[in-house]
Amino acid sequence: MTASIPATRRKLKNSPILDAANGRTPERTPVWFMRQAGRSLPEYREVRKGITMLDSCFMPELLAEITLQPVRRHDVDAAILFSDIVVPLRAAGVGVEIVPGKGPVMDKAIRTAADVKKLAILDEDVPEIAQGIGIIRDELKDSQALIGFAGAPFTLASYLIEGGPSRNHEATKAMMHSEPETWHLLMERLTPTVINFLKIQIDAGIDALQLFDSWAGFLTERDYRKFVLPYSTRILEEVAQYQLPRIHFGVATGELLGAMSEAGSEIMGVDWRVPLDRAAERIHAATGPKVLQGNLDPAMLFAGRDVVKEEVARIKAEAAAAIDAGHATGHIFNLGHGVLPNTPAEAITETVAIIHEN
Amino acid sequence: MTASIPATRRKLKNSPILDAANGRTPERTPVWFMRQAGRSLPEYREVRKGITMLDSCFMPELLAEITLQPVRRHDVDAAILFSDIVVPLRAAGVGVEIVPGKGPVMDKAIRTAADVKKLAILDEDVPEIAQGIGIIRDELKDSQALIGFAGAPFTLASYLIEGGPSRNHEATKAMMHSEPETWHLLMERLTPTVINFLKIQIDAGIDALQLFDSWAGFLTERDYRKFVLPYSTRILEEVAQYQLPRIHFGVATGELLGAMSEAGSEIMGVDWRVPLDRAAERIHAATGPKVLQGNLDPAMLFAGRDVVKEEVARIKAEAAAAIDAGHATGHIFNLGHGVLPNTPAEAITETVAIIHEN
């Protein structure tokens, strides 16, 4: 297979994240935090004033600025593209808005095969995202990676079917089980949208990508394997040719780590609920060893420096144990979920410094 | 130790739930549903009109009526006392209200040792609850058990510390880790409240009890063992002398099943995410075999009769496999979480009938 690696991709040297992702020994423990860009930073709240969340994701200078803010402030080893799970839907023309304090709300919920057949597929460029990525790449140091981002189709499907955020995903699960043909039709329409959204980012020069399946932890392994895994696998396969590290993560997916690992990523994000060494055993049993990402409980950033030091040491030791046992090939430090909105920015900076210490 | 079994306790014969709970073979598969009393029933919405949730929990005739409604309508094998996790706090004089669509909201959040020292402990009778239980006992058939109910101290502590429902429990976890003495002081004050609340119900004649640790699934096993398990263990020990079956349950606690089982219940409730046979392996490994309770995904009640039939058959087969393997000693059917508020009442009745079929 000839890999068509985009000419624009930066050749990173001494990037701790890419070193760890590729099984090399990084110079320091690489770290980035999910949701490091956003509400925890006063400079973010400042630049977002009067601009809706979704609009900001389509403004190249602004999305670049927001993406870069935490890199400047916290000295993390990667930027994560500021975006939202529903951005590719909006780009395809689907009516969606992000309601503050609530989340993505669709103009119309999708419930029938007829609704699904009308769902737009993203099949063209999103120049605003590509331009934003260009600005980010120009500003990042060579040691700092840019991680691209897409929501997995199950999570997108849940928003579309429920019409917005859901605590129980009952309409989504009901469709899976009682109208499986409609469900699979929907996943068939969402999968190319996610692939195209990732390819746009790859062409623009991201260095790694993360497929977020935020709500996968609400499924049994059985349902996950039947209704979700084939599509996440196809997405990860389609971008494999570009040879950039692929991360796969969902919240509260301890029971699904093996199944999610089978989707094909090089790196598995681990929720804080499962110790990394135990997570690595599950991943190793399913697919052989991979790089681990995680998994500090974001609530610990409210508990003060001493607690963070202790927790960071524990997590590093668990990762080391997994690597020593041959169950993992590396470790990228991260939280076990996103930065909580009220986290003091200073606590984030301090935590990054503690992680880098040794 | 002389067990002072209350004279008022009904002597149930041929109660499928108590048969299963005690390792005997029940006449039919016993079933009850968490949150079977409540918003899913039109007759509930009717009797609650103009009465706040917490007030209704202190009105003997009304709480009895609400408790009995699902037993009459669905032919379930047990009534679950209509109450709320914060009822013992209200009974102790703590300022709390249940805000519709939100949940329990405290007048003041508890954050310091001084706050904790002022927290009232429930040390007297709650005659309204005892009277309500008396009414329920008079109306239940001999085959129908009455299950009592209390929230575990961790879940109560989270409401008290956060001041209300929390998605991330960050203040709670921060107190555990950065102010462990304050945390343990709080647990020491909550534990007798929970014990007393259960003893009141036992004295009034409940046939079994469930200790709900709703939010335990937000903790790592490590934190659970250190900050929660000793208190839940003490509660279950204190009521052991009454020789009624004790159930222990928390949502999304797959990773904690072994640790929670160590708290000492005869019956372990299992969230829908973990197949019963796999759950039984974890319980068996930690404490030896127990009775399983669960674990139909409540969302399946939106998926139609055929799907429910298939899922019920699967869950029964998984329970049977666990019993055959010597990893469990019985099975009480239930959901893997509470009835969702919008569940059609007819779907609940139909599901109970399917469970009873063979």
XYZ file of C-alpha atoms in Angstrom:
716
model
C 0.000 0.000 0.000
C 1.439 3.369 -0.970
C 0.949 5.817 1.795
C 0.227 9.318 0.570
C 1.714 11.219 3.475
C 0.793 14.892 3.077
C 3.727 17.015 1.999
C 2.649 19.655 4.491
C 3.209 17.484 7.555
C 5.799 18.960 9.889
C 8.799 16.803 10.519
C 8.941 16.821 14.267
C 12.172 16.084 15.980
C 12.389 15.434 19.685
C 8.663 15.521 20.189
C 8.085 13.635 23.450
C 4.523 12.735 22.462
C 5.480 11.351 19.060
C 8.441 9.551 20.594
C 6.172 7.847 23.111
C 3.532 7.194 20.466
C 6.096 5.448 18.296
C 7.575 3.293 21.035
C 10.734 5.361 21.461
C 11.890 6.673 24.821
C 10.819 10.317 25.180
C 13.074 12.969 26.690
C 10.455 13.705 29.334
C 7.057 12.222 30.198
C 4.848 13.657 27.485
C 1.586 15.193 28.588
C -1.479 16.907 27.191
C -4.944 17.204 28.698
C -8.275 16.589 27.048
C -10.205 19.910 27.075
C -7.030 21.788 27.945
C -8.354 24.482 25.587
C -11.524 26.065 26.859
C -13.410 27.262 29.867
C -10.716 26.687 32.491
C -8.668 29.548 30.979
C -9.545 33.224 31.547
C -7.927 34.119 28.197
C -10.342 31.689 26.541
C -13.375 33.220 28.235
C -12.082 36.606 27.065
C -11.705 35.765 23.357
C -14.994 33.846 23.222
C -17.018 36.855 24.438
C -20.017 37.404 22.172
C -19.101 34.495 19.876
C -20.995 31.216 20.009
C -19.080 28.018 20.595
C -19.804 26.599 17.138
C -19.034 29.866 15.356
C -15.656 29.975 17.115
C -14.813 26.529 15.704
C -15.138 27.938 12.170
C -13.035 31.107 12.673
C -9.449 30.216 11.691
C -7.577 32.837 13.751
C -9.798 32.333 16.759
C -9.706 28.533 16.763
C -5.932 28.704 16.366
C -5.641 31.170 19.249
C -7.825 29.005 21.521
C -5.885 25.870 20.557
C -2.588 27.576 21.367
C -3.572 29.229 24.672
C -3.008 26.160 26.879
C 0.233 25.277 25.076
C 1.643 28.714 25.903
C 0.350 28.741 29.448
C 0.932 25.171 30.622
C 3.927 23.952 28.580
C 2.045 20.830 27.514
C 3.643 18.673 24.829
C 0.753 18.834 22.418
C -1.978 21.120 21.232
C -5.389 19.552 20.724
C -7.358 21.148 17.915
C -10.142 23.264 19.406
C -13.291 21.823 17.941
C -16.458 20.035 18.964
C -17.867 16.649 18.198
C -20.679 18.199 16.133
C -18.424 20.438 13.980
C -18.399 18.009 11.010
C -22.209 17.839 11.178
C -22.494 21.624 11.101
C -19.946 21.676 8.251
C -22.133 19.225 6.329
C -25.118 21.543 6.801
C -26.915 19.790 9.656
C -28.848 22.196 11.899
C -27.165 22.146 15.285
C -26.317 24.664 17.993
C -24.321 24.319 21.193
C -26.436 25.636 24.059
C -24.288 26.939 26.941
C -24.584 24.746 30.018
C -26.393 22.086 28.035
C -24.410 20.972 24.984
C -25.222 20.283 21.323
C -28.915 20.581 20.457
C -30.140 19.478 17.032
C -32.803 21.417 15.093
C -34.551 18.085 14.507
C -34.001 14.683 16.068
C -33.444 11.792 13.661
C -35.784 8.891 14.359
C -36.796 7.180 11.096
C -35.121 5.668 8.052
C -36.511 8.607 6.050
C -34.797 11.048 8.454
C -31.544 9.116 8.127
C -31.649 9.131 4.323
C -31.902 12.916 4.390
C -28.883 13.328 6.695
C -26.160 15.312 4.940
C -22.712 13.745 4.514
C -19.586 15.894 4.731
C -17.989 15.495 1.294
C -16.127 18.736 0.775
C -13.340 20.740 2.349
C -13.769 22.801 5.477
C -11.301 25.573 4.631
C -11.703 27.335 7.985
C -10.396 24.264 9.836
C -7.514 23.778 7.408
C -6.545 27.455 7.701
C -6.719 27.294 11.483
C -4.430 24.264 11.509
C -1.951 26.138 9.280
C -1.792 29.000 11.796
C -1.313 26.591 14.693
C 1.475 24.703 12.928
C 3.339 27.930 12.275
C 3.348 28.821 15.938
C 4.067 25.451 17.586
C 7.629 24.540 18.490
C 9.149 21.472 16.889
C 8.784 19.545 20.122
C 5.049 20.237 20.302
C 2.645 18.022 18.416
C -0.754 19.019 17.067
C -3.424 16.423 17.745
C -6.465 16.367 15.485
C -9.845 15.358 16.676
C -13.118 13.739 15.669
C -16.086 12.332 17.518
C -16.847 8.697 16.756
C -20.068 7.912 14.887
C -21.844 6.306 17.851
C -21.533 9.478 19.888
C -22.656 11.577 16.921
C -25.580 9.220 16.361
C -26.672 9.619 19.974
C -26.820 13.406 19.643
C -28.750 13.102 16.377
C -31.255 10.533 17.644
C -31.826 12.023 21.106
C -31.855 15.547 19.645
C -29.281 16.651 22.210
C -27.333 15.429 25.225
C -28.923 12.437 26.908
C -28.335 10.836 30.271
C -29.618 7.429 29.252
C -29.457 7.261 25.438
C -32.755 5.369 25.415
C -33.904 6.395 21.937
C -30.468 5.534 20.542
C -30.421 2.098 22.119
C -34.032 1.496 21.154
C -33.169 2.223 17.511
C -30.147 -0.087 17.617
C -32.202 -2.975 18.897
C -35.620 -2.483 17.347
C -34.628 -0.869 14.023
C -31.146 -2.240 13.368
C -31.359 -1.505 9.637
C -32.062 2.156 10.322
C -29.248 2.204 12.849
C -26.726 0.732 10.426
C -27.912 3.101 7.700
C -27.236 6.005 10.038
C -23.769 4.707 10.914
C -23.056 4.244 7.183
C -23.851 7.921 6.628
C -21.886 9.175 9.625
C -18.747 7.131 8.976
C -17.695 8.959 5.771
C -18.352 12.302 7.488
C -15.946 11.411 10.272
C -13.363 10.047 7.813
C -13.524 13.176 5.693
C -13.274 15.429 8.720
C -10.122 13.605 9.832
C -8.629 13.652 6.321
C -9.123 17.410 6.142
C -7.115 17.742 9.338
C -4.453 15.307 8.154
C -4.064 17.147 4.847
C -3.673 20.385 6.788
C -0.857 18.906 8.842
C -1.889 17.438 12.182
C 0.683 15.132 13.780
C -1.613 12.675 15.538
C -5.357 12.233 15.942
C -7.821 11.190 18.595
C -11.125 9.469 17.901
C -13.407 10.360 20.836
C -16.267 7.993 21.491
C -17.543 10.001 24.447
C -20.616 7.916 25.228
C -19.366 4.428 24.327
C -19.210 3.612 28.045
C -23.009 3.571 28.083
C -23.040 0.422 25.949
C -22.541 -3.195 26.853
C -19.573 -4.833 25.159
C -22.037 -6.945 23.215
C -23.843 -3.921 21.790
C -20.587 -2.075 21.240
C -19.189 -4.938 19.157
C -22.336 -5.322 17.092
C -23.414 -1.738 16.538
C -20.321 0.441 16.872
C -16.989 -1.341 16.496
C -17.241 -2.017 12.729
C -17.602 1.700 12.004
C -14.874 2.935 14.340
C -12.624 0.248 12.839
C -13.368 1.459 9.315
C -12.569 5.054 10.272
C -9.243 4.136 11.837
C -8.398 1.895 8.868
C -9.120 4.663 6.370
C -6.621 6.990 8.006
C -3.984 4.314 8.670
C -2.235 5.045 5.384
C -1.147 8.463 6.657
C 0.992 6.822 9.313
C 0.210 9.193 12.133
C -0.447 7.959 15.651
C -4.123 7.287 16.263
C -5.603 7.566 19.775
C -8.970 6.076 20.746
C -10.802 7.100 23.915
C -14.168 6.984 25.621
C -15.259 7.819 29.175
C -16.005 4.953 31.578
C -15.012 2.342 29.020
C -13.140 -0.021 31.354
C -15.356 -2.907 30.254
C -14.774 -2.038 26.585
C -11.014 -1.525 26.492
C -10.377 -4.785 24.668
C -13.119 -4.228 22.108
C -12.175 -0.596 21.514
C -8.541 -1.586 21.101
C -9.596 -3.931 18.291
C -10.710 -0.865 16.311
C -7.045 -0.434 15.487
C -5.529 2.631 17.189
C -1.879 2.657 18.260
C -2.767 4.439 21.505
C -5.597 3.683 23.935
C -6.914 6.438 26.166
C -7.882 5.123 29.603
C -10.562 6.567 31.880
C -9.435 7.291 35.475
C -11.533 4.440 36.904
C -9.149 1.672 35.771
C -5.503 1.580 36.879
C -3.212 1.723 33.837
C -1.608 -1.641 34.551
C -5.009 -3.333 34.709
C -6.129 -1.474 31.571
C -2.973 -2.631 29.797
C -3.731 -6.262 30.668
C -7.121 -5.973 28.979
C -5.694 -4.247 25.913
C -2.803 -6.691 25.684
C -5.149 -9.671 25.925
C -7.269 -8.315 23.067
C -4.733 -6.927 20.619
C -1.242 -7.109 22.055
C 0.535 -4.200 23.745
C -0.196 -0.579 22.830
C 0.744 2.856 24.059
C -1.377 3.974 27.032
C -2.788 7.464 27.462
C -4.093 8.716 30.800
C -5.335 8.663 33.468
C -5.390 11.221 36.302
C -8.866 11.860 37.696
C -9.605 15.475 36.677
C -11.157 16.043 40.113
C -7.669 15.679 41.643
C -6.765 19.096 40.225
C -9.018 20.495 42.966
C -7.163 18.643 45.739
C -3.888 20.567 45.905
C -0.265 20.022 44.957
C 0.573 17.215 47.398
C -2.312 15.051 46.260
C -1.464 15.646 42.600
C 2.168 14.648 43.226
C 1.107 11.423 44.867
C -1.416 10.564 42.159
C 1.012 11.369 39.331
C 3.650 9.130 40.928
C 1.134 6.304 41.269
C 0.009 6.585 37.649
C 3.581 6.710 36.345
C 4.395 3.616 38.405
C 1.351 1.785 37.030
C 2.360 2.692 33.476
C 5.919 1.538 34.130
C 4.638 -1.738 35.549
C 2.530 -2.276 32.427
C 5.499 -1.589 30.173
C 7.792 -3.836 32.255
C 5.241 -6.634 32.020
C 5.166 -6.319 28.241
C 1.512 -5.220 28.317
C 2.182 -1.725 26.978
C 4.761 -0.063 24.763
C 4.659 3.481 26.117
C 2.791 6.095 28.106
C 1.441 9.533 27.252
C 0.226 11.299 30.389
C -3.257 12.746 30.303
C -6.319 13.062 32.459
C -8.768 10.182 32.608
C -11.414 12.553 31.174
C -11.462 16.238 30.159
C -10.373 19.225 32.261
C -13.385 20.244 34.374
C -14.662 23.751 33.510
C -14.006 25.235 36.974
C -10.465 23.901 37.311
C -8.105 26.697 38.416
C -5.727 27.399 35.510
C -2.800 27.521 37.963
C -3.532 23.978 39.111
C -3.281 22.777 35.517
C 0.089 24.467 34.988
C 1.367 23.042 38.264
C 0.183 19.539 37.379
C 1.980 19.646 34.031
C 5.182 20.716 35.811
C 4.824 17.847 38.297
C 4.344 15.366 35.451
C 7.442 16.705 33.705
C 9.558 16.594 36.876
C 10.989 13.152 36.366
C -25.015 -12.957 69.456
C -28.753 -12.935 70.060
C -30.596 -11.600 67.098
C -33.516 -9.429 68.088
C -35.752 -10.145 65.132
C -38.702 -7.743 65.311
C -41.918 -9.435 66.365
C -43.774 -7.460 63.736
C -41.958 -9.022 60.790
C -44.316 -10.868 58.474
C -43.627 -14.535 58.022
C -43.588 -14.831 54.281
C -44.281 -18.148 52.683
C -43.656 -18.791 49.021
C -42.096 -15.429 48.401
C -40.062 -15.875 45.213
C -37.733 -13.024 46.145
C -37.001 -14.314 49.632
C -36.623 -17.841 48.267
C -34.033 -16.648 45.763
C -32.373 -14.428 48.362
C -31.982 -17.387 50.696
C -30.610 -19.781 48.104
C -33.832 -21.762 47.666
C -35.408 -22.382 44.260
C -38.197 -19.846 43.710
C -41.537 -20.810 42.173
C -40.999 -18.265 39.420
C -38.162 -15.905 38.518
C -38.545 -13.143 41.100
C -38.494 -9.585 39.817
C -38.755 -6.039 41.031
C -37.468 -2.853 39.416
C -35.511 -0.053 40.998
C -37.660 3.128 40.742
C -40.711 1.031 39.902
C -42.624 3.509 42.076
C -42.611 6.972 40.612
C -42.803 9.050 37.501
C -43.389 6.259 34.986
C -46.901 5.711 36.433
C -49.819 8.082 35.670
C -51.420 7.167 39.017
C -48.233 8.371 40.709
C -48.242 11.678 38.876
C -51.903 12.023 39.901
C -51.408 11.500 43.664
C -48.260 13.650 43.784
C -50.054 16.713 42.353
C -49.312 19.739 44.516
C -47.146 17.781 46.965
C -43.366 18.058 46.930
C -41.300 14.920 46.565
C -39.816 15.126 50.061
C -43.146 15.931 51.711
C -44.655 12.861 50.050
C -41.947 10.676 51.644
C -43.203 11.746 55.097
C -46.947 11.201 54.523
C -47.725 7.634 55.654
C -50.838 6.975 53.529
C -49.325 8.623 50.468
C -45.947 6.893 50.641
C -47.754 3.592 51.144
C -50.018 4.253 48.173
C -47.064 5.169 45.938
C -45.104 2.119 47.109
C -48.049 -0.160 46.319
C -49.002 1.289 42.916
C -46.405 -0.644 40.874
C -47.090 -3.862 42.808
C -50.769 -3.687 41.872
C -50.144 -2.692 38.285
C -47.139 -4.799 37.295
C -47.386 -7.930 39.486
C -43.793 -7.530 40.648
C -42.632 -9.791 43.474
C -41.577 -6.975 45.796
C -42.496 -3.477 46.790
C -39.617 -1.072 47.267
C -40.291 1.526 49.937
C -40.946 4.880 48.275
C -38.316 7.173 49.693
C -35.300 9.190 48.668
C -31.656 9.025 49.554
C -31.894 12.327 51.454
C -34.968 11.371 53.561
C -32.878 10.448 56.641
C -31.055 13.799 56.355
C -34.349 15.684 56.254
C -35.579 13.545 59.167
C -32.466 14.564 61.119
C -33.237 18.225 60.458
C -30.806 18.951 57.628
C -32.058 21.621 55.218
C -32.653 19.909 51.884
C -35.221 20.110 49.109
C -35.658 17.995 45.979
C -35.836 20.322 42.997
C -37.857 18.824 40.114
C -35.652 17.995 37.128
C -32.531 18.545 39.204
C -32.498 16.434 42.366
C -31.624 17.054 46.021
C -30.334 20.557 46.761
C -28.915 21.363 50.192
C -29.558 24.678 51.938
C -25.821 24.850 52.646
C -22.943 22.806 51.264
C -20.654 21.176 53.823
C -17.010 21.982 53.211
C -15.114 22.294 56.486
C -14.586 20.285 59.658
C -16.684 22.909 61.472
C -19.545 22.301 59.009
C -19.228 18.569 59.535
C -19.316 18.848 63.316
C -22.615 20.714 63.063
C -24.222 18.056 60.830
C -27.236 16.547 62.581
C -27.343 12.791 63.182
C -30.621 10.894 62.969
C -31.065 9.459 66.467
C -34.816 9.211 66.901
C -37.767 7.488 65.305
C -39.356 8.608 62.069
C -42.952 7.621 62.854
C -44.266 8.591 59.417
C -42.020 6.004 57.751
C -42.902 3.311 60.279
C -46.621 4.022 59.849
C -46.292 3.930 56.075
C -44.557 0.554 56.260
C -47.379 -0.748 58.455
C -49.962 0.218 55.827
C -47.910 -1.390 53.062
C -47.477 -4.648 55.009
C -51.217 -4.888 55.564
C -51.905 -4.672 51.853
C -49.144 -6.865 50.390
C -49.844 -10.514 49.639
C -47.796 -13.146 51.428
C -45.792 -13.804 48.274
C -44.786 -10.150 47.960
C -41.786 -8.842 49.875
C -41.264 -5.283 51.070
C -37.754 -4.039 50.431
C -36.441 -1.229 52.587
C -34.009 1.330 51.361
C -31.173 3.628 52.343
C -28.549 5.599 50.473
C -24.969 4.750 51.378
C -22.921 7.397 53.190
C -20.625 8.146 50.248
C -23.560 9.139 48.075
C -25.049 11.201 50.919
C -21.670 12.840 51.482
C -21.447 13.823 47.822
C -24.822 15.613 47.979
C -23.793 17.365 51.199
C -20.350 18.459 49.981
C -21.332 19.440 46.437
C -24.539 21.071 47.716
C -26.573 19.114 45.179
C -26.237 16.676 42.295
C -22.803 16.742 40.686
C -21.512 15.357 37.428
C -17.931 15.080 38.575
C -17.956 15.048 42.395
C -14.823 17.196 42.410
C -15.344 18.851 45.804
C -16.104 15.445 47.331
C -12.984 13.838 45.911
C -10.903 16.885 46.806
C -12.038 16.593 50.443
C -11.259 12.855 50.521
C -7.744 13.407 49.324
C -6.749 16.771 50.754
C -8.744 16.735 54.020
C -9.022 13.035 54.835
C -9.713 13.740 58.527
C -12.682 15.913 57.641
C -13.859 13.268 55.205
C -13.702 10.478 57.782
C -15.407 12.702 60.349
C -18.253 13.238 57.894
C -18.549 9.518 57.198
C -18.556 8.861 60.961
C -21.535 11.198 61.333
C -23.437 9.825 58.331
C -22.978 6.145 59.169
C -25.188 6.145 62.318
C -27.847 8.110 60.431
C -28.005 5.419 57.758
C -27.980 2.617 60.349
C -30.775 4.224 62.318
C -32.831 4.827 59.198
C -32.530 1.149 58.268
C -33.324 -0.014 61.818
C -36.500 2.074 61.808
C -37.574 0.260 58.652
C -36.579 -3.134 60.021
C -38.494 -2.537 63.247
C -41.529 -1.570 61.184
C -41.364 -4.843 59.291
C -39.497 -4.715 55.994
C -38.498 -8.124 54.586
C -35.224 -7.190 52.874
C -33.194 -4.036 52.362
C -31.098 -2.384 49.706
C -28.136 -0.128 50.377
C -27.848 2.163 47.348
C -24.454 3.687 46.704
C -25.619 5.556 43.622
C -22.393 7.383 42.840
C -19.812 4.790 43.936
C -19.040 4.127 40.261
C -17.350 7.527 40.116
C -14.575 6.289 42.398
C -11.502 4.228 41.672
C -11.372 0.932 43.535
C -8.457 2.330 45.511
C -10.433 5.336 46.741
C -13.531 3.230 47.308
C -11.630 0.837 49.565
C -9.967 3.602 51.525
C -12.740 6.151 51.901
C -16.039 4.291 51.554
C -15.889 0.541 52.102
C -15.292 0.654 55.903
C -18.493 2.638 56.437
C -20.730 0.591 54.141
C -19.334 -2.517 55.820
C -20.199 -1.175 59.259
C -23.763 -0.378 58.171
C -24.331 -3.841 56.730
C -22.774 -5.434 59.830
C -25.011 -3.464 62.174
C -28.158 -4.775 60.502
C -26.877 -8.344 60.032
C -28.388 -9.456 63.366
C -31.899 -8.999 61.955
C -31.286 -11.780 59.464
C -33.000 -10.181 56.494
C -31.487 -10.296 53.018
C -29.260 -7.292 52.322
C -28.762 -6.008 48.766
C -25.930 -3.670 47.758
C -25.953 -1.730 44.494
C -24.334 1.159 42.671
C -24.516 2.340 39.068
C -21.541 1.650 36.784
C -19.695 -0.254 39.498
C -18.326 -3.060 37.325
C -14.798 -2.269 38.499
C -15.935 -2.239 42.144
C -18.043 -5.406 42.323
C -15.431 -7.299 44.310
C -14.809 -4.458 46.757
C -18.511 -3.702 47.215
C -19.211 -7.383 47.779
C -16.729 -7.309 50.658
C -19.056 -4.886 52.467
C -21.062 -7.966 53.369
C -24.429 -8.081 51.582
C -26.013 -11.420 50.638
C -27.128 -10.002 47.275
C -25.159 -7.891 44.800
C -27.000 -5.624 42.378
C -25.282 -5.482 38.991
C -25.356 -2.555 36.562
C -26.394 -3.432 32.994
C -22.872 -2.870 31.614
C -21.432 -6.133 32.957
C -22.909 -9.503 31.971
C -24.132 -11.364 35.078
C -21.769 -14.295 34.570
C -18.776 -11.965 34.385
C -20.048 -10.006 37.409
C -20.431 -13.262 39.324
C -16.822 -14.200 38.598
C -15.652 -10.944 40.166
C -17.911 -11.326 43.201
C -16.970 -14.976 43.617
C -13.272 -14.171 43.456
C -13.648 -11.533 46.181
C -16.080 -13.097 48.643
C -17.385 -16.386 47.333
C -20.706 -16.806 45.551
C -23.699 -14.552 46.271
C -27.164 -13.957 44.901
C -27.147 -11.706 41.816
C -29.659 -8.945 41.180
C -30.114 -7.371 37.743
C -29.463 -6.401 35.054
C -31.655 -5.413 32.101
C -30.674 -2.075 30.562
C -33.633 0.217 31.386
C -33.374 1.688 27.871
C -34.502 -1.686 26.469
C -38.027 -0.958 27.746
C -38.231 1.543 24.884
C -37.276 -1.055 22.252
C -40.423 -3.182 22.079
C -41.538 -6.632 23.176
C -39.313 -8.725 20.892
C -36.143 -7.003 22.040
C -37.161 -7.334 25.705
C -37.815 -11.070 25.239
C -34.401 -11.580 23.723
C -32.607 -9.555 26.398
C -34.477 -11.253 29.251
C -33.570 -14.677 27.852
C -29.930 -13.654 27.560
C -29.781 -12.338 31.140
C -31.486 -15.450 32.539
C -28.998 -17.607 30.654
C -26.072 -15.596 32.019
C -27.422 -15.933 35.568
C -27.927 -19.665 35.074
C -24.373 -19.999 33.778
C -23.067 -18.173 36.857
C -25.045 -20.476 39.167
C -23.958 -23.597 37.241
C -20.336 -22.497 37.529
C -20.702 -22.118 41.290
C -20.086 -18.361 41.057
C -23.572 -17.369 42.260
C -26.252 -18.884 44.465
C -29.357 -17.316 42.958
C -30.854 -14.594 40.778
C -33.385 -11.854 41.417
C -34.344 -10.158 38.178
C -34.139 -6.376 38.085
C -33.031 -3.588 35.814
C -29.360 -2.638 35.705
C -30.387 0.834 36.972
C -33.712 2.524 37.797
C -36.818 2.735 35.595
C -36.364 5.787 33.343
C -38.986 8.476 34.000
C -40.507 8.371 30.489
C -40.829 4.593 30.320
C -44.344 3.624 29.162
C -46.092 1.929 32.112
C -47.401 -0.771 29.740
C -43.860 -1.701 28.734
C -42.995 -2.280 32.397
C -45.997 -4.561 32.950
C -45.169 -6.475 29.773
C -41.528 -6.877 30.790
C -42.506 -8.292 34.191
C -44.810 -10.799 32.449
C -41.991 -11.844 30.100
C -39.635 -12.338 33.051
C -42.248 -14.469 34.823
C -42.977 -16.580 31.726
C -40.508 -19.337 32.468
